[in-house]
Coordinates of C-alpha atoms in Angstrom, one line a residue:
Chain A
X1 CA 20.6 -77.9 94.3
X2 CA 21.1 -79.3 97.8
X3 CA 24.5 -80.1 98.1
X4 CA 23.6 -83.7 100.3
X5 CA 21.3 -84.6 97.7
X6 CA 23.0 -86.1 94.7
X7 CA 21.1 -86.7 91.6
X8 CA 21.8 -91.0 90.4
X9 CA 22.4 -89.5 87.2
X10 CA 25.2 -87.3 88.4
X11 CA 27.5 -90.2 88.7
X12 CA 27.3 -91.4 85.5
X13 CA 27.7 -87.9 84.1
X14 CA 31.3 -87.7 86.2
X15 CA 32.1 -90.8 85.7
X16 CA 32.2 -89.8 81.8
X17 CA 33.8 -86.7 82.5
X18 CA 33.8 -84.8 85.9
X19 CA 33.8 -81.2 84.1
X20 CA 30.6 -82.4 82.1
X21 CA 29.1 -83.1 85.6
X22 CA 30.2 -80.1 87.0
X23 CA 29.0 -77.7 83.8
X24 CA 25.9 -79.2 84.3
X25 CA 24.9 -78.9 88.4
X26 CA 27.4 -76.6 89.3
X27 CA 27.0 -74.4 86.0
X28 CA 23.4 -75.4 85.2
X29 CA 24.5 -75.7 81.6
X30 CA 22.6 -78.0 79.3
X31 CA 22.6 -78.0 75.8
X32 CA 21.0 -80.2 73.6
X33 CA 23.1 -82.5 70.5
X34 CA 21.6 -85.6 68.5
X35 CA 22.7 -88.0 71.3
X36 CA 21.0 -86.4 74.6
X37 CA 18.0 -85.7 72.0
X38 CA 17.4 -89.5 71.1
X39 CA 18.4 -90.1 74.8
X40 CA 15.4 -87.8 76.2
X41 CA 13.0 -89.2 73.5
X42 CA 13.6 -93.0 74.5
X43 CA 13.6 -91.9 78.3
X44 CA 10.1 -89.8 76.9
X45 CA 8.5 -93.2 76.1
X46 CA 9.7 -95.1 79.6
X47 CA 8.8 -92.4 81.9
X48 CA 5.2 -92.9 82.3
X49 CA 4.1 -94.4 85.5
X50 CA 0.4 -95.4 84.1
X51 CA 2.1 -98.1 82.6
X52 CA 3.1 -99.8 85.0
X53 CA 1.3 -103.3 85.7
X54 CA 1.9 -107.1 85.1
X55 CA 4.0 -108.4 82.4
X56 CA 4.3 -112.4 82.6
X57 CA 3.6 -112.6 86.2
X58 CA 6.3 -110.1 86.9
X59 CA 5.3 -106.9 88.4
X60 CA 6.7 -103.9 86.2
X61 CA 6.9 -100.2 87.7
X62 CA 8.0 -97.4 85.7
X63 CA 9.8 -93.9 86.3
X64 CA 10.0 -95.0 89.9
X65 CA 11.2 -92.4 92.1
X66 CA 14.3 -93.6 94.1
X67 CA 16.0 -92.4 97.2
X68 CA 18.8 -93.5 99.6
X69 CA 18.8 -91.3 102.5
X70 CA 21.8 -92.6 103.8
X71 CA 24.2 -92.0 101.0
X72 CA 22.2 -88.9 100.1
X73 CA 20.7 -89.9 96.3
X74 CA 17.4 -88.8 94.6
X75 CA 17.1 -90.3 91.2
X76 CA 14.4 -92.2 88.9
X77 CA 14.2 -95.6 87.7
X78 CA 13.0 -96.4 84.3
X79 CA 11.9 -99.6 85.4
X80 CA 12.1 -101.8 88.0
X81 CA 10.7 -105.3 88.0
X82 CA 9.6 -107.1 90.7
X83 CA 10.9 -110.4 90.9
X84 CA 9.3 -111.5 93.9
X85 CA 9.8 -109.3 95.9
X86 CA 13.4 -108.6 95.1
X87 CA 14.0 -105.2 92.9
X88 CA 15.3 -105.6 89.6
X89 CA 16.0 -102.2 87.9
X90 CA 16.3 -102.0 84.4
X91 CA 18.3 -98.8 82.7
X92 CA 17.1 -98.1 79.0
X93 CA 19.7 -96.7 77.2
X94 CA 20.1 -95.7 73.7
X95 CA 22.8 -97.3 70.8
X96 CA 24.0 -100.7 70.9
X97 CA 24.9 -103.7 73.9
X98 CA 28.0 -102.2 74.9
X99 CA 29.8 -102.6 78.7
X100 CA 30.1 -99.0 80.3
X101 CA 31.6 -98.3 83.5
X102 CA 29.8 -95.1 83.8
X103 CA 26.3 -97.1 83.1
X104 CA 26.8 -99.9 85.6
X105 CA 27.2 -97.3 88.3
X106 CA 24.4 -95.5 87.9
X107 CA 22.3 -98.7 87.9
X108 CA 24.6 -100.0 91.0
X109 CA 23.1 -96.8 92.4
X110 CA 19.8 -97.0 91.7
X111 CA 19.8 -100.5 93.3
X112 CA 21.7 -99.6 96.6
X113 CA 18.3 -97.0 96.7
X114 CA 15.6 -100.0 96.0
X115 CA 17.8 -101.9 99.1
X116 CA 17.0 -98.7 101.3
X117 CA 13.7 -98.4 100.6
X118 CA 12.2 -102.0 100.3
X119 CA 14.9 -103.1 103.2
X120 CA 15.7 -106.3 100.0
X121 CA 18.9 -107.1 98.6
X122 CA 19.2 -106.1 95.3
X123 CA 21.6 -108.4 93.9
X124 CA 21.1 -107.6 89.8
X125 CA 20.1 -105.4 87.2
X126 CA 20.4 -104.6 83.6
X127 CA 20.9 -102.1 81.2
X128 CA 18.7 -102.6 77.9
X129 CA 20.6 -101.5 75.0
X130 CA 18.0 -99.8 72.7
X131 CA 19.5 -100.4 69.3
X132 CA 19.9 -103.6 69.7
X133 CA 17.2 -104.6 71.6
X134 CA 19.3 -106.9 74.3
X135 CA 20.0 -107.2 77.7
X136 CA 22.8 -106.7 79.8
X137 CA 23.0 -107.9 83.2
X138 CA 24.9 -106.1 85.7
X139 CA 25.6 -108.0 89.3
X140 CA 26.6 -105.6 91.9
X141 CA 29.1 -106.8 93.9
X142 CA 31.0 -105.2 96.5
X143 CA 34.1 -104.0 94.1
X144 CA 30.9 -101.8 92.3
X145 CA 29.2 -100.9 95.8
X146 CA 32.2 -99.2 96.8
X147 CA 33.0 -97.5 93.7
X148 CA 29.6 -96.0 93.8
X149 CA 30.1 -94.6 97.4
X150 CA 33.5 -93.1 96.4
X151 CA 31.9 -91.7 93.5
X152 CA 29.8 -90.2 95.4
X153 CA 32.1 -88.8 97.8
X154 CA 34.1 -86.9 95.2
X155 CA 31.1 -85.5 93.2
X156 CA 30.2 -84.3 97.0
X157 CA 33.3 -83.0 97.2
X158 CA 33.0 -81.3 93.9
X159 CA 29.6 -79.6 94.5
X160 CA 30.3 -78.4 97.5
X161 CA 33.8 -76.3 96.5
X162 CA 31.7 -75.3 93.3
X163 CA 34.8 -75.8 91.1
X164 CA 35.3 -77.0 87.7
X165 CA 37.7 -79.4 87.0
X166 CA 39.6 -78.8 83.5
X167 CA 38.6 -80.1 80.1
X168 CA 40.0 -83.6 79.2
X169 CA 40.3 -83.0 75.8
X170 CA 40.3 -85.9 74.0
X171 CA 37.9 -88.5 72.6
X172 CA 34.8 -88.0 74.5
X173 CA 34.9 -84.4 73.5
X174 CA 33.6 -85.3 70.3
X175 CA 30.0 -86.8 71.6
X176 CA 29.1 -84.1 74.0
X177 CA 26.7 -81.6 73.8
X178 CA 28.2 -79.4 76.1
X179 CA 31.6 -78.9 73.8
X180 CA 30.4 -75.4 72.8
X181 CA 30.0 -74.5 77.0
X182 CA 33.3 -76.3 77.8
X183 CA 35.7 -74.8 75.0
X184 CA 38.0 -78.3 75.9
X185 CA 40.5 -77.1 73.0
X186 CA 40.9 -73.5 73.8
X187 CA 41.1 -74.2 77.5
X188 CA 43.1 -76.9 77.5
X189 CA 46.0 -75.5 75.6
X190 CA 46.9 -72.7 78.0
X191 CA 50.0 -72.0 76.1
X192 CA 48.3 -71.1 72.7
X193 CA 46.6 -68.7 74.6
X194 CA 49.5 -67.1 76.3
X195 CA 51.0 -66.7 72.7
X196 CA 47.8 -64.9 71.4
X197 CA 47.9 -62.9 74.3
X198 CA 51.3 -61.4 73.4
X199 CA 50.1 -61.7 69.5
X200 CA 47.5 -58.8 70.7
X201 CA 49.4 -55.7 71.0
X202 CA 51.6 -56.6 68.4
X203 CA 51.5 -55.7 64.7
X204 CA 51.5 -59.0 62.4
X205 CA 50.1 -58.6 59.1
X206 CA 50.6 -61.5 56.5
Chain B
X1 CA 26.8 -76.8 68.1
X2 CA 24.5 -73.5 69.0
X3 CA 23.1 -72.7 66.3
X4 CA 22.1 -69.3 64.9
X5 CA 18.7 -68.7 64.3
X6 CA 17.3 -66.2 62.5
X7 CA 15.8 -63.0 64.3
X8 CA 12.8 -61.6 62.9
X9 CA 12.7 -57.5 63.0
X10 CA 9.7 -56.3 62.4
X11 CA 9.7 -53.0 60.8
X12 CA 6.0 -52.3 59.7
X13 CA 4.4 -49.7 62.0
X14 CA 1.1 -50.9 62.9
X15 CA 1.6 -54.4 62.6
X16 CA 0.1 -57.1 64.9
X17 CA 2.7 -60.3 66.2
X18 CA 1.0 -63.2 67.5
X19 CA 1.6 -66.4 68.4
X20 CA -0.7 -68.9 66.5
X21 CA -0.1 -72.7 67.6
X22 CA 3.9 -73.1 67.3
X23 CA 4.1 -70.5 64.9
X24 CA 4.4 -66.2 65.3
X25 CA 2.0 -64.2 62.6
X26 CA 2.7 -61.0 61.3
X27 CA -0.7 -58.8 60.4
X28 CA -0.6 -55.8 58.9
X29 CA -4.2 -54.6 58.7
X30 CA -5.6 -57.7 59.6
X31 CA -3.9 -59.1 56.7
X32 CA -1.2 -62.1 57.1
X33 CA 2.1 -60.8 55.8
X34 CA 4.0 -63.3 57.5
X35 CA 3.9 -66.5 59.2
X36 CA 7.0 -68.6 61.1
X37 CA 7.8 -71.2 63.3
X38 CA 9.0 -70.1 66.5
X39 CA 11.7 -72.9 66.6
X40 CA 13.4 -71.3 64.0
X41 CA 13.7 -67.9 65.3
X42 CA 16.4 -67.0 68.0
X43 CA 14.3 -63.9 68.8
X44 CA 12.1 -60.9 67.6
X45 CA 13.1 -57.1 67.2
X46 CA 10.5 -54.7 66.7
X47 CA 10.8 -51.4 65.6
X48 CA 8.4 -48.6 66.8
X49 CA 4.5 -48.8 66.9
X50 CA 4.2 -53.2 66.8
X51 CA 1.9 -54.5 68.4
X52 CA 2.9 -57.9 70.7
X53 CA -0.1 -60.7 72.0
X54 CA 1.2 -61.5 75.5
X55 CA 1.3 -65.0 74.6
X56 CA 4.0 -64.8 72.0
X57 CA 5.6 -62.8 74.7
X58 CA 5.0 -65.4 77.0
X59 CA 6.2 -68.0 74.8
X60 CA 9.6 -66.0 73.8
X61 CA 10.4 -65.1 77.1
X62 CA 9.6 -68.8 78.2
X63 CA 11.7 -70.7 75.4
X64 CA 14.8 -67.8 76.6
X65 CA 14.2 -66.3 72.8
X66 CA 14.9 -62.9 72.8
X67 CA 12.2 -59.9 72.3
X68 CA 13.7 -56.4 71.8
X69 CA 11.1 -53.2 71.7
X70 CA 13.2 -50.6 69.7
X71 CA 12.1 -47.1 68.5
X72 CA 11.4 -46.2 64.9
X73 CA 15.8 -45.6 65.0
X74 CA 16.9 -48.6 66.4
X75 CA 17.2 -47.2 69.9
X76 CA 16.5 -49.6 73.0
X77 CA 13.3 -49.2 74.8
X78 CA 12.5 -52.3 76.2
X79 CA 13.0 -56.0 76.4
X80 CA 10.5 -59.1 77.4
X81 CA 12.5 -61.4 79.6
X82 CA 11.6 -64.8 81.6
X83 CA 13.0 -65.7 85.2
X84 CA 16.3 -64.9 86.1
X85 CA 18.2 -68.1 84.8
X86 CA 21.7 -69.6 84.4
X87 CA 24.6 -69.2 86.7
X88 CA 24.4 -67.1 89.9
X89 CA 28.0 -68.2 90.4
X90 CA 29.3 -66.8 87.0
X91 CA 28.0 -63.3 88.1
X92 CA 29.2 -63.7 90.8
X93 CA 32.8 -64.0 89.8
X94 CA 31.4 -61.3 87.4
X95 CA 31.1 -58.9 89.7
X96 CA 34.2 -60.0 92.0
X97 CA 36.2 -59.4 88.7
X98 CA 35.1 -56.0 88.4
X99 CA 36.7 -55.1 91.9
X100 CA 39.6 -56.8 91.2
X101 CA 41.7 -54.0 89.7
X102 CA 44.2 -57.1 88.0
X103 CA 41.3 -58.6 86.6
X104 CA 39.5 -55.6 85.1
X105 CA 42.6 -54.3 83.3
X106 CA 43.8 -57.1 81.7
X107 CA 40.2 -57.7 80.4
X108 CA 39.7 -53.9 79.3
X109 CA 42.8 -54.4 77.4
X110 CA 43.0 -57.2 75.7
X111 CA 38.9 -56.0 74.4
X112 CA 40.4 -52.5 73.2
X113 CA 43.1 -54.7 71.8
X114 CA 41.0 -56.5 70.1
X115 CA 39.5 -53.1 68.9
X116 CA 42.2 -51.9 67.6
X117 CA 43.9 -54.4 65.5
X118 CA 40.4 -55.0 63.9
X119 CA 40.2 -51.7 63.1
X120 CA 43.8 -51.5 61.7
X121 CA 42.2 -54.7 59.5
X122 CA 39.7 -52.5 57.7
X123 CA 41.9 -49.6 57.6
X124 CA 44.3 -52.0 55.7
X125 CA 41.6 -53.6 53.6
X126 CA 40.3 -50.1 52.4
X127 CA 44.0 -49.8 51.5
X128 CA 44.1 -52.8 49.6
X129 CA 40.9 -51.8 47.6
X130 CA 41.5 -48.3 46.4
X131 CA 43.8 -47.5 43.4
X132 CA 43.8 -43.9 44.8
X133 CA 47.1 -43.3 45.7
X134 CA 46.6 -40.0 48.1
X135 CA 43.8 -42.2 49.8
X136 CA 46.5 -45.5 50.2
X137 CA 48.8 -43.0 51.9
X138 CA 46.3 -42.1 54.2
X139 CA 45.2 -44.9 55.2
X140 CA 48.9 -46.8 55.9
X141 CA 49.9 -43.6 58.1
X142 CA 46.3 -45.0 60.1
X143 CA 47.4 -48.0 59.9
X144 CA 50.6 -47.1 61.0
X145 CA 49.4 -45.0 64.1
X146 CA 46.7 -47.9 65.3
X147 CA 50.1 -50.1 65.2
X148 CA 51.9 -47.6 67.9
X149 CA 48.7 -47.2 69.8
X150 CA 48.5 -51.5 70.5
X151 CA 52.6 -51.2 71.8
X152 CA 51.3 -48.6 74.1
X153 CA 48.3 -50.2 75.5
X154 CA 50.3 -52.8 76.1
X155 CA 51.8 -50.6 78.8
X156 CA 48.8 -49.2 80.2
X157 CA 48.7 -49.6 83.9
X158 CA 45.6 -48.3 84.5
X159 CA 41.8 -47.6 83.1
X160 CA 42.1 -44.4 82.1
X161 CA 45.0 -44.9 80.2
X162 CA 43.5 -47.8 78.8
X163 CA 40.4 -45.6 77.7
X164 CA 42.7 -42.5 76.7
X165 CA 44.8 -45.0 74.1
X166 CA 41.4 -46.4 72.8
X167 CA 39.4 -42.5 72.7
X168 CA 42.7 -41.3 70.6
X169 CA 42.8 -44.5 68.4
X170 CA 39.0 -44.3 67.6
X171 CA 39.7 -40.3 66.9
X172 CA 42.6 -41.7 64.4
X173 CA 40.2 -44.5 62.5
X174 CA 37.5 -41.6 62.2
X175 CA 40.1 -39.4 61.0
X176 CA 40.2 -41.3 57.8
X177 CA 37.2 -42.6 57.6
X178 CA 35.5 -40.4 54.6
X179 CA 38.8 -42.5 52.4
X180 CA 37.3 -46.2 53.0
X181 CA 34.1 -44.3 51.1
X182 CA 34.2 -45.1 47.3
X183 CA 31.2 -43.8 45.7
X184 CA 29.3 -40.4 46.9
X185 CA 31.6 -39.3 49.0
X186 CA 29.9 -35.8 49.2
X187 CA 27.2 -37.4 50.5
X188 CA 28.5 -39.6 52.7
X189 CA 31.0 -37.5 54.4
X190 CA 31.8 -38.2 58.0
X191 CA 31.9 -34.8 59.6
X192 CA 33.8 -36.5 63.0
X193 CA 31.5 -39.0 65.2
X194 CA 28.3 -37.7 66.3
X195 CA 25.7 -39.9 68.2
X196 CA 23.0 -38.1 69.4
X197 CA 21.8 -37.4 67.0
X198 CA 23.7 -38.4 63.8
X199 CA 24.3 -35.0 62.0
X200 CA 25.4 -36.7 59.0
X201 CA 24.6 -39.6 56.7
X202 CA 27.5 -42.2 57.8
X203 CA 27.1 -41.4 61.4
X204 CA 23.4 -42.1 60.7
X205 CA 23.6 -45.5 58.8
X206 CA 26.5 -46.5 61.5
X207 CA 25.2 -45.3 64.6
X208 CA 22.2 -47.5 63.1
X209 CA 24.2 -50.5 62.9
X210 CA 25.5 -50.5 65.7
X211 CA 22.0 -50.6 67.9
X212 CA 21.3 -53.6 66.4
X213 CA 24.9 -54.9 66.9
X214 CA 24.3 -53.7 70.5
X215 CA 21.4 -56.0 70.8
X216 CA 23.0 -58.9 69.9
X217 CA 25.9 -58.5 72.6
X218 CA 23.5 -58.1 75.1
X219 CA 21.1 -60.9 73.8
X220 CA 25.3 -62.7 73.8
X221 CA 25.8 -61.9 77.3
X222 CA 22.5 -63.0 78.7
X223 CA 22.7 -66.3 76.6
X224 CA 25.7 -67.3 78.5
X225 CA 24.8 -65.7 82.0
X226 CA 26.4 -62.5 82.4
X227 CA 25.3 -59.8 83.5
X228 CA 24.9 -57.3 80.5
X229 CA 25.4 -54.0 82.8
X230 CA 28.7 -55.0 84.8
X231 CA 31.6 -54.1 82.2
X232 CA 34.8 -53.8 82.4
X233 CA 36.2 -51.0 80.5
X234 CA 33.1 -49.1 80.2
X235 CA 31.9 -47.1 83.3
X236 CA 28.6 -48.1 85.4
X237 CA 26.3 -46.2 84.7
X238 CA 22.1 -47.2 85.3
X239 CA 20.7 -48.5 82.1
X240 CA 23.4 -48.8 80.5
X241 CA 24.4 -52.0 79.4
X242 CA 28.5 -51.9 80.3
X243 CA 28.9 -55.2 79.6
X244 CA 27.5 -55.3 76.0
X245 CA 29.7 -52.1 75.2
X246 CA 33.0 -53.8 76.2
X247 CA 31.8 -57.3 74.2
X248 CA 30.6 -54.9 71.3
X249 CA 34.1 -53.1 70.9
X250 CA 36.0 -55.9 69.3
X251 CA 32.9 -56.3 66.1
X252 CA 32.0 -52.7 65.7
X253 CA 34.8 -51.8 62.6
X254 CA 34.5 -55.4 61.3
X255 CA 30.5 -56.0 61.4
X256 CA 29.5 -52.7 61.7
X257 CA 31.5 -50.1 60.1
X258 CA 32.6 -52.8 57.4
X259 CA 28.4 -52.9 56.4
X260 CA 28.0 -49.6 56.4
X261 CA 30.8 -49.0 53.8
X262 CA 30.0 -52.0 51.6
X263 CA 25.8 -50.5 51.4
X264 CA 27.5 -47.4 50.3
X265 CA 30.5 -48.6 48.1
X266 CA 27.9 -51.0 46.3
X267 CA 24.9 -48.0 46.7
X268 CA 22.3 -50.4 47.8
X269 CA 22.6 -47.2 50.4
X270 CA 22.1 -43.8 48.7
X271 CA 21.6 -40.2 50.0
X272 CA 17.5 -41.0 49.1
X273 CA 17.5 -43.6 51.9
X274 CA 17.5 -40.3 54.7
X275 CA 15.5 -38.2 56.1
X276 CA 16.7 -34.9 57.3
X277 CA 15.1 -33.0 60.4
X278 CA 14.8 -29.3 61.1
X279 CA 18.2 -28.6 62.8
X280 CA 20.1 -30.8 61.3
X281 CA 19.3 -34.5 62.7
X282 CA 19.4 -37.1 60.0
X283 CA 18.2 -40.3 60.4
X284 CA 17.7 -43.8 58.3
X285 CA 14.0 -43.5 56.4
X286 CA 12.1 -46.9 56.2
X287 CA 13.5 -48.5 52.9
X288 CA 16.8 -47.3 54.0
X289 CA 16.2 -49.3 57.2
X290 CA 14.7 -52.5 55.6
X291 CA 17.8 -52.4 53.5
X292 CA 20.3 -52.2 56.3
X293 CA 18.6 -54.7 58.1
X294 CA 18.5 -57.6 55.7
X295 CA 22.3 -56.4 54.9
X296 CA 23.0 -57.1 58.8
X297 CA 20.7 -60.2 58.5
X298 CA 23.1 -61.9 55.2
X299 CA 26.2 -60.7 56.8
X300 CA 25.4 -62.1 60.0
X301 CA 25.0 -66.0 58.0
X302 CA 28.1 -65.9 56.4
X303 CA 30.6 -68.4 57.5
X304 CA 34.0 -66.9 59.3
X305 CA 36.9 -68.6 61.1
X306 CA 37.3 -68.4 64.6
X307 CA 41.0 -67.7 65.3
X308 CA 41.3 -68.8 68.2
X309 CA 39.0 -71.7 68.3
X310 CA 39.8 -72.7 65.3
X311 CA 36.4 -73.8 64.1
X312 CA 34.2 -72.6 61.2
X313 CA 31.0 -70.5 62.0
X314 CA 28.9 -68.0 61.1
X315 CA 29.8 -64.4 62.0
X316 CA 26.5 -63.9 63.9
X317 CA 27.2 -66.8 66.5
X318 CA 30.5 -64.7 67.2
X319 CA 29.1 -62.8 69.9
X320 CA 27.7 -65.5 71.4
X321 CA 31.2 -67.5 71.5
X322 CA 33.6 -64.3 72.9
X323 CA 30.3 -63.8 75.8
X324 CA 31.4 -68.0 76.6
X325 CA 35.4 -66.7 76.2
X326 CA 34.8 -64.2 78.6
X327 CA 32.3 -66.1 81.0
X328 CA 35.1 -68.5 80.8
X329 CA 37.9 -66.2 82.3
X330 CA 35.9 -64.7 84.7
X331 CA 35.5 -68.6 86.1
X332 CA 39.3 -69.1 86.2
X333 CA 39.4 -71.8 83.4
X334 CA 41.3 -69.1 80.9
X335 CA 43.9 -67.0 81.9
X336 CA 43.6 -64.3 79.9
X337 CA 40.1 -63.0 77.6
X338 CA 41.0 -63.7 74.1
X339 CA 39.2 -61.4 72.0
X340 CA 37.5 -62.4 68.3
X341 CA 40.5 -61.4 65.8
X342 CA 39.4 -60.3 61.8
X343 CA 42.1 -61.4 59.3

C-alpha cells in the first residue's frame, strides 16, 4: 500500500484496536468470522452504483468513491445523499442502533472527503444500524474533525515504521476474526512463556 | 477460528480430477467415483499417474487451497501454487532471523526441544502399555537418556551441537523402537532408520507417514507466509523445504510414528500391505496406502489441547498454529518459539 494513502476504513479498524489495523495493512492478514461475513454481505447489497437515482426528491449515490488529497484518504461511501447540494453520507452497518466512537470517525472521515471534493460543508451524517432498521445522526464538529486528523497521523505513523503494536487482550478479543493471526493470550502473557521456555529442557512428567 | 478442511488424496492411478461448477469430480474410467464441494476441501494430494483439468488447478491455486503432485510412494514432485501472497515483511524478518546466529539457536533448540520431550512421551506411553517387563525396562532407560539429552541441549551454544544432541537422541528413540511394536514384531522389525529406500516394513509405513506429514508443514508454512525453504535447524540446501523439516520435528513421534504403531498394534497394517523389490526396497502396496491414509485422515480430526494456547482443536490444525507461533517470533511479538508439547 502507499504509505500517504490511508484507506477511511483504516481508522475505524485502529480505532477498535490498533494491532487489528496493523495485522491487516501492515500484515495483509484477513480472516473471515460470522461478524465481517454478515458485514461484507450487507456492504454486498449497498455497493452497487446502478442504483443510485432519486429517492423522494433527494438524490442518492451509492459506493461513491471518496478522496481527500490533503489529509491523504481513499475510501468508499455506501451512500451519500444529496440534500441539495450539501453531502450527506450514510454508513450501513450491521447489528443494532448503538453509539461507536470508532463508527463516527470513519463517517467524520468520509465527510471531510465529500468537503474536498464538492468544496460543501458537510455538516452531518448517519450511521444506519441494520438490525434495527434506525438512524443515527452523527454531527461533526470540530472536537470529531480533529480526532480524525490525529487518527490519521498515528496510523501514518504506524504504517510507515511497519510495527505492530501488542495485543490488548481483553473484551474485543472475543469478536474478532483475526484472534487466530493475533494470538492476544499467548502474546500478551510474556511471562507464561518464559516459564514454558524453561519447562522445555526439563523433565516433568505427571 | 481456521478451520480444518478435509484434503482429498487421490490414490487411483488413472483417475481424472475436474472441477465441475463449485464442485471437483473424481473419474475413474469415465465413471464418477467421487464428487465434492471445493469449499470444503483445504486441498488435494494426488498420488502418481492423476490426471488434473487446469481449471480445478486454476481454481485451487486461486482460492490458496493446496494441490500436491506426489509419486506412487508419497514422495514430492510438484505443487500448483497461485501468486506469491501474504507478508513480504514476515520473510523478511525470516530471512534476517536466519543470519542472526542468537535467533537461529534459540529457535533450533527450543524445535529439537520440542522433539525430544515428545518423543520421551511415546517412549513413556509404550511403557505404560506393555505388561512386558524386559520391554518396560527398556523403554524407561530411553526415557531416561531423552531426559539427559534435553539438560544438555539446554547448553548447546552452537548448531552443530544442537544437531549432534538431536542425531544421538533420534539414534536412542530408534534404538528401542522394535519394543513400542506389539503384535508381529518379526515382521515389523526396525533394522535402524533407513530412508532411501525403506529396507524394512516400519521404515516403509513411517517414512510414508511422514511425506504426507511433510506436506502439511509446508502447506502450514505457506498458509501463514513463510518461506517453507529458509529453516533454522536444518541446513539450506535447493529443493529442500528447511523450513517444513524444522516445523515437522516437533509432530513426527506424536503424529507420525504414534500411527504407524497403532496400524500395527491394532493390524489394520499387516506384512500383506508391502511390496518387496529386487534388492531389498520395500515399499507400501495400494490397500496398505489407502489404509494409512484414511488412518492419517481420522487422526488428523481428533480434538487435542494446545498447551500453550490453551484452546481445544483438532490435531491437524496444529501445524498450522506452531507455523503462526513461529511467524510470530520471527516478528518480535514472542520472545521465544514455543513448540506444540504432547501430554
Amino acid at each position: 500500500m502507499d504509505e500517504a494513502t490511508i484507506p477511511i476504513s483504516a481508522l475505524n479498524q485502529y480505532t477498535y484496536c490498533s494491532r487489528r489495523c496493523a495485522l491487516i495493512h501492515v500484515e495483509q492478514t484477513f480472516e473471515e468470522n460470522i461478524y465481517t461475513m454478515r458485514g461484507r454481505d450487507l456492504h454486498e447489497r449497498t455497493d452497487t452504483p446502478e442504483e443510485s437515482g432519486w429517492e423522494d426528491g433527494i438524490r442518492i449515490e451509492r459506493a461513491l468513491p471518496l478522496w481527500n488529497n490533503r489529509l491523504g484518504l481513499i475510501g468508499k461511501a455506501d451512500v451519500v445523499e444529496f440534500h441539495g447540494e450539501t453531502p450527506y453520507p450514510v454508513e450501513y452497518k450491521h447489528g443494532r442502533l448503538h453509539k461507536y466512537e470508532n463508527d463516527d470517525l470513519q463517517l467524520c472521515a468520509q465527510a471531510l472527503c465529500l468537503e474536498e471534493m464538492t468544496g460543501q460543508p458537510v455538516p452531518r451524517g448517519a450511521i444506519f444500524h441494520h438490525s434495527s432498521r434506525s438512524r443515527r445522526e452523527v454531527a461533526f464538529d470540530h472536537e470529531l474533525h480533529n480526532l480524525v486528523e490525529i487518527t490519521i497521523k498515528a496510523i501514518r505513523g504506524m504504517f510507515s515504521s511497519k510495527t505492530i503494536p501488542p495485543p490488548v487482550n481483553d473484551a474485543r478479543c472475543r469478536n474478532c476474526s483475526l484472534q487466530e493471526a493475533c494470538m492476544p493470550s499467548a502474546i500478551a502473557e510474556q511471562k507464561r512463556t518464559r516459564l514454558l521456555h524453561e519447562n522445555l529442557f526439563r523433565v516433568i512428567d505427571p | 477460528m481456521h478451520q480444518l478442511l478435509n484434503t482429498l488424496y487421490i490414490t487411483t492411478e488413472g483417475a481424472y480430477l475436474h472441477l465441475d461448477h463449485d464442485t471437483l469430480k473424481v473419474e475413474v474410467e469415465k465413471e464418477t467415483k467421487l464428487q465434492v464441494p471445493i469449499h470444503h476441501l483445504g486441498g488435494v494430494v494426488c498420488f502418481g499417474n492423476v490426471m488434473v483439468s487446469p481449471f480445478a488447478m486454476h481454481r485451487c491455486a486461486e482460492d490458496g487451497r493446496f494441490m500436491v503432485l506426489l509419486d506412487r510412494n508419497g514422495r514430492f514432485k510438484a505443487r500448483v501454487e497461485g501468486p506469491v501472497s501474504g507478508n513480504v515483511l514476515l520473510r523478511k524478518a525470516q530471512h534476517e532471523a536466519m543470519t542472526n546466529n542468537q535467533i537461529t539457536i534459540s529457535i533450533a533448540k527450543n524445535i529439537v526441544a520440542g522433539k525430544i520431550q515428545n518423543t520421551r512421551q511415546v517412549i513413556l506411553r509404550g511403557a505404560r502399555d506393555t505388561d512386558d517387563q524386559q520391554d518396560v525396562l527398556t523403554l524407561k532407560a530411553t526415557a531416561e537418556s531423552l531426559g539427559g539429552a534435553l539438560s544438555r541441549l539446554s547448553n548447546c551454544e552452537d548448531l552443530d551441537q544442537i544437531r549432534g544432541v538431536e542425531g544421538e537422541s533420534a539414534r536412542t528413540y530408534f534404538g528401542s523402537f522394535d519394543k513400542l511394536v506389539r503384535e508381529d514384531r518379526e515382521s515389523f522389525k526396525l533394522n535402524g532408520r533407513t530412508r532411501r529406500p525403506p529396507l524394512d516394513r516400519m521404515n516403509a509405513l513411517i517414512s510414508f507417514i511422514y511425506a504426507l506429514l511433510m506436506n502439511d508443514c509446508v502447506a502450514a508454512a505457506e498458509g501463514v507466509g513463510l518461506d517453507p525453504q529458509m529453516g533454522f535447524l536444518h541446513a539450506l540446501r535447493p529443493g529442500r523445504a528447511a523450513l517444513a523439516l524444522d516445523l515437522m520435528e516437533e509432530f513426527r513421534s506424536i503424529l507420525a510414528d504414534r500411527l504407524a504403531l497403532t496400524l500395527v498394534n491394532r493390524r489394520q497394517i499387516n506384512k500383506n500391505c508391502f511390496i518387496e523389490r529386487p534388492g531389498g526396497a520395500i515399499h507400501l502396496n495400494d490397500e496398505g496406502r489407502k489404509e494409512v491414509v484414511i488412518a492419517y485422515q481420522k487422526r488428523k480430526q481428533e480434538e487435542i489441547l494446545h498447551p500453550f494456547l490453551e484452546q481445544k482443536m483438532p490435531i491437524g490444525l496444529i501445524p498450522h498454529v506452531q507455523a503462526r507461533l513461529l511467524a510470530r517470533t520471527l516478528r518480535g511479538d514472542m520472545e521465544e518459539y514455543i513448540p506444540f508439547l504432547y501430554r
